[in-house]
């Protein structure tokens, strides 16, 4: 399998062009070719959520997309979200509430949390749990994650009201 | 969280305080550095061709075509690796009569489970290695697989290992005597056959290893996703004949472990061998399907048990037969008999009775190995005991909580010994039960249950007491001949700027080891927590120690850090006394300052360090400025620091579909001195969720030919956020007096009794139907069968 294809996309605000094997998944491409190892692979079949990244603003399983399919797309990973500061309040709430242990699921959790919290309003705990059902965490018991997301939702809603 | 210090708090009083983890911010930014992420110069990748059969003779291996494929560097068979690796055998000396066949990285002769690695392929990329694996031709001759635990024990049964004579790995009996007579004359006897499915750890980061052998220096460096780097340093040294001091094992960030990542795996030994053969770094990361067929599984017990009670509902005896199937080999170096051993010894542990008989049979079969996984044996002992207690309560006409009030060992009855030989220093079952009842509003839930039953809503309430084993002394693995340390070591030092570093042998897998060690050192030394840097997980950096397993991190690691910090403080005060021309007993170290008897700040720790490191000429002659201290601590006194607790589970059963909604779960547990409640609580919750997974979802399913039929994360169900309830936690603190710190373990507690509480809750919900279940996971299909609906 030596045939390669060219792919051009935007990753964390940077334009990137690479020659890659068509069989390479977006998750592997990000991890190996781009050294963005914050994206993790836990099942490689779109179940566990550890590989979630934003593709054109939408939470997407990096393991279910071939990198060549991301041609022309804008991809944002945990590294980009962190550096842009857009999930700073979610990360702070996770830290404060200890909503992570080993941290392997955490980047995917944060991508889901970011997507879930984009629309206005405060989701119920049941809605948060439902939205997290595509993100496996084996360490925490989930409750702290739900707490952290709920706290950010309330905080953001409160700030909007205050403004 | 991160509660500010109150005015009455002593500065630096961190023990018992909820503080968040300094290292978590890095993980939150996606900057964790897991073995999975690591890249070394000239690194190549291993893939494995695996046996498609549960039991098959390896007739021939033809790798000629594969050797010429793009990127291929090496193809190795069992024979190639056997030449450089000494075989290993998973037995412990104190398990009398235990046997297991010797193991090699890759098999020579035959494969003994479906998924066993047979041929290793190394190439420049993992994809190339997998391409080449498809071109390796192995001729297998199928042999009859040994699967069923009863058939495996028949005389003349097909054998997993011909040379062992039969399929029995280990057999044990406990008997206090007179059991048959006792049961024959007891007022009530309840009995049940329990089935516990195989399940597995499913760490979100699969197993990963990167071995780098440098022949010129005869040096081996292994980055290994493991809990126990020192154990592997010793094993790599001895099995590959490399001097121990030349072997370095580094365990960086680990994506979950739960006991699964402290066993010797065939692929891991193979990767070390491949690196030696190639003289290059070789990396292997299991994919999820490989994890399912090669990570250890756990449980898989059939327990027939009965309990005798007198007319007043007092438990008078238990009689237990446990048969457990462990796969083709006993795991090395901890063996696969420990779980069964703990099952029969933890049985009935919370209760006051003296008559006990148990038989344990540990059986080989053609499946992947089982071994220690979180809460080894506890969930089985708890589920059997607690279900029998509920059945006995019903027979005696007692409420389950009342039955427990009557039979739990009294909180003032310690020290005492169980009929199975465990010695308990001090437990708090009664207090925990009282707290649980209040926390869950037990009486209120019972009243609500009665009202809802009349409306056709079937809720169930289950409670389950438990005893947890933590902090094992050398009386376990050490006595058994395994080179698994029961002690830990720490080096604590003041840096030239007056900051503190602690290098300690306990390891971090996200539970917060580094955080609590930092809290203890800062607290005991008298410095701000931010000034203490804790370093773990590298055999070349920290002293040798057991590392993190069996809940040793706080109890043994914490005590090691405490004693090291106290020794360092004494040394600091000696230097300060010399500088200040004062007596050491007039001085103290507080918030980074040397203070005198009235609390006046006299000299900063930074100044003490500056003088000691750079101006020792100004110190009085003979001053010993020892600002680095090494300290080792091994538990003495009780062989284990037992902990205890109780769990409550509230469920709602849909009798039409067999689905169970877990409404709420409660835990009251006693892990002695709590160092960081925030971390303890979430670790207990995580443990509960793994226990509820076993209760309702998780099972490795095999067909009659020994094929795992659900080895993917789409087929094997792990608990998701939407299925899990909020879990309320409370604590009783009974510190162990064996240590200054008084901490015991808390990592197994959640898993230990969650499935037992759930089993009782579901049976409680089924009471109106006259139906019962004694098998986990309690899947909808099994519940519908129990209800007679299908």
Short mmCIF file of C-alpha atoms in Angstrom, two decimals, chain A residues 65-127:
data_model
loop_
_atom_site.label_atom_id
_atom_site.label_comp_id
_atom_site.label_asym_id
_atom_site.label_seq_id
_atom_site.Cartn_x
_atom_site.Cartn_y
_atom_site.Cartn_z
CA UNK A 65 -13.08 9.63 8.97
CA UNK A 66 -10.20 9.09 6.58
CA UNK A 67 -7.86 12.04 6.56
CA UNK A 68 -8.38 12.44 2.82
CA UNK A 69 -12.07 12.93 3.48
CA UNK A 70 -11.22 16.02 5.50
CA UNK A 71 -9.94 17.72 2.33
CA UNK A 72 -10.83 21.40 2.50
CA UNK A 73 -12.18 21.09 6.03
CA UNK A 74 -11.39 23.07 9.13
CA UNK A 75 -10.32 20.77 11.91
CA UNK A 76 -9.89 21.78 15.53
CA UNK A 77 -8.38 19.52 18.16
CA UNK A 78 -8.05 19.77 21.93
CA UNK A 79 -4.75 21.59 21.41
CA UNK A 80 -6.44 24.24 19.26
CA UNK A 81 -9.41 24.62 21.58
CA UNK A 82 -7.06 25.00 24.54
CA UNK A 83 -4.82 27.55 22.90
CA UNK A 84 -7.78 29.56 21.62
CA UNK A 85 -9.00 29.77 25.23
CA UNK A 86 -12.56 29.02 24.18
CA UNK A 87 -12.99 26.10 26.60
CA UNK A 88 -11.05 27.65 29.47
CA UNK A 89 -14.08 27.74 31.74
CA UNK A 90 -14.89 24.09 31.03
CA UNK A 91 -11.30 23.04 31.69
CA UNK A 92 -11.27 25.05 34.92
CA UNK A 93 -14.51 23.44 36.07
CA UNK A 94 -13.18 19.96 35.24
CA UNK A 95 -10.05 20.73 37.21
CA UNK A 96 -11.85 22.16 40.21
CA UNK A 97 -14.34 19.30 40.36
CA UNK A 98 -11.72 16.59 39.57
CA UNK A 99 -13.79 15.51 36.57
CA UNK A 100 -10.94 13.44 35.20
CA UNK A 101 -8.57 10.81 36.43
CA UNK A 102 -6.30 9.21 33.85
CA UNK A 103 -7.20 11.91 31.33
CA UNK A 104 -7.37 9.64 28.31
CA UNK A 105 -11.07 10.29 27.65
CA UNK A 106 -10.80 13.93 28.65
CA UNK A 107 -10.08 15.63 25.29
CA UNK A 108 -13.10 13.89 23.78
CA UNK A 109 -15.20 14.78 26.81
CA UNK A 110 -14.20 18.41 26.42
CA UNK A 111 -15.14 18.42 22.74
CA UNK A 112 -18.56 17.01 23.62
CA UNK A 113 -18.94 19.47 26.49
CA UNK A 114 -17.99 22.34 24.21
CA UNK A 115 -20.56 21.27 21.62
CA UNK A 116 -23.24 20.66 24.23
CA UNK A 117 -22.74 24.04 25.85
CA UNK A 118 -22.75 26.00 22.58
CA UNK A 119 -26.50 26.60 22.48
CA UNK A 120 -27.84 28.88 25.22
CA UNK A 121 -29.62 27.50 28.26
CA UNK A 122 -28.82 25.15 31.11
CA UNK A 123 -29.27 21.48 30.26
CA UNK A 124 -30.69 19.17 32.94
CA UNK A 125 -28.41 16.55 34.48
CA UNK A 126 -30.28 13.94 32.49
CA UNK A 127 -29.66 15.84 29.27
#
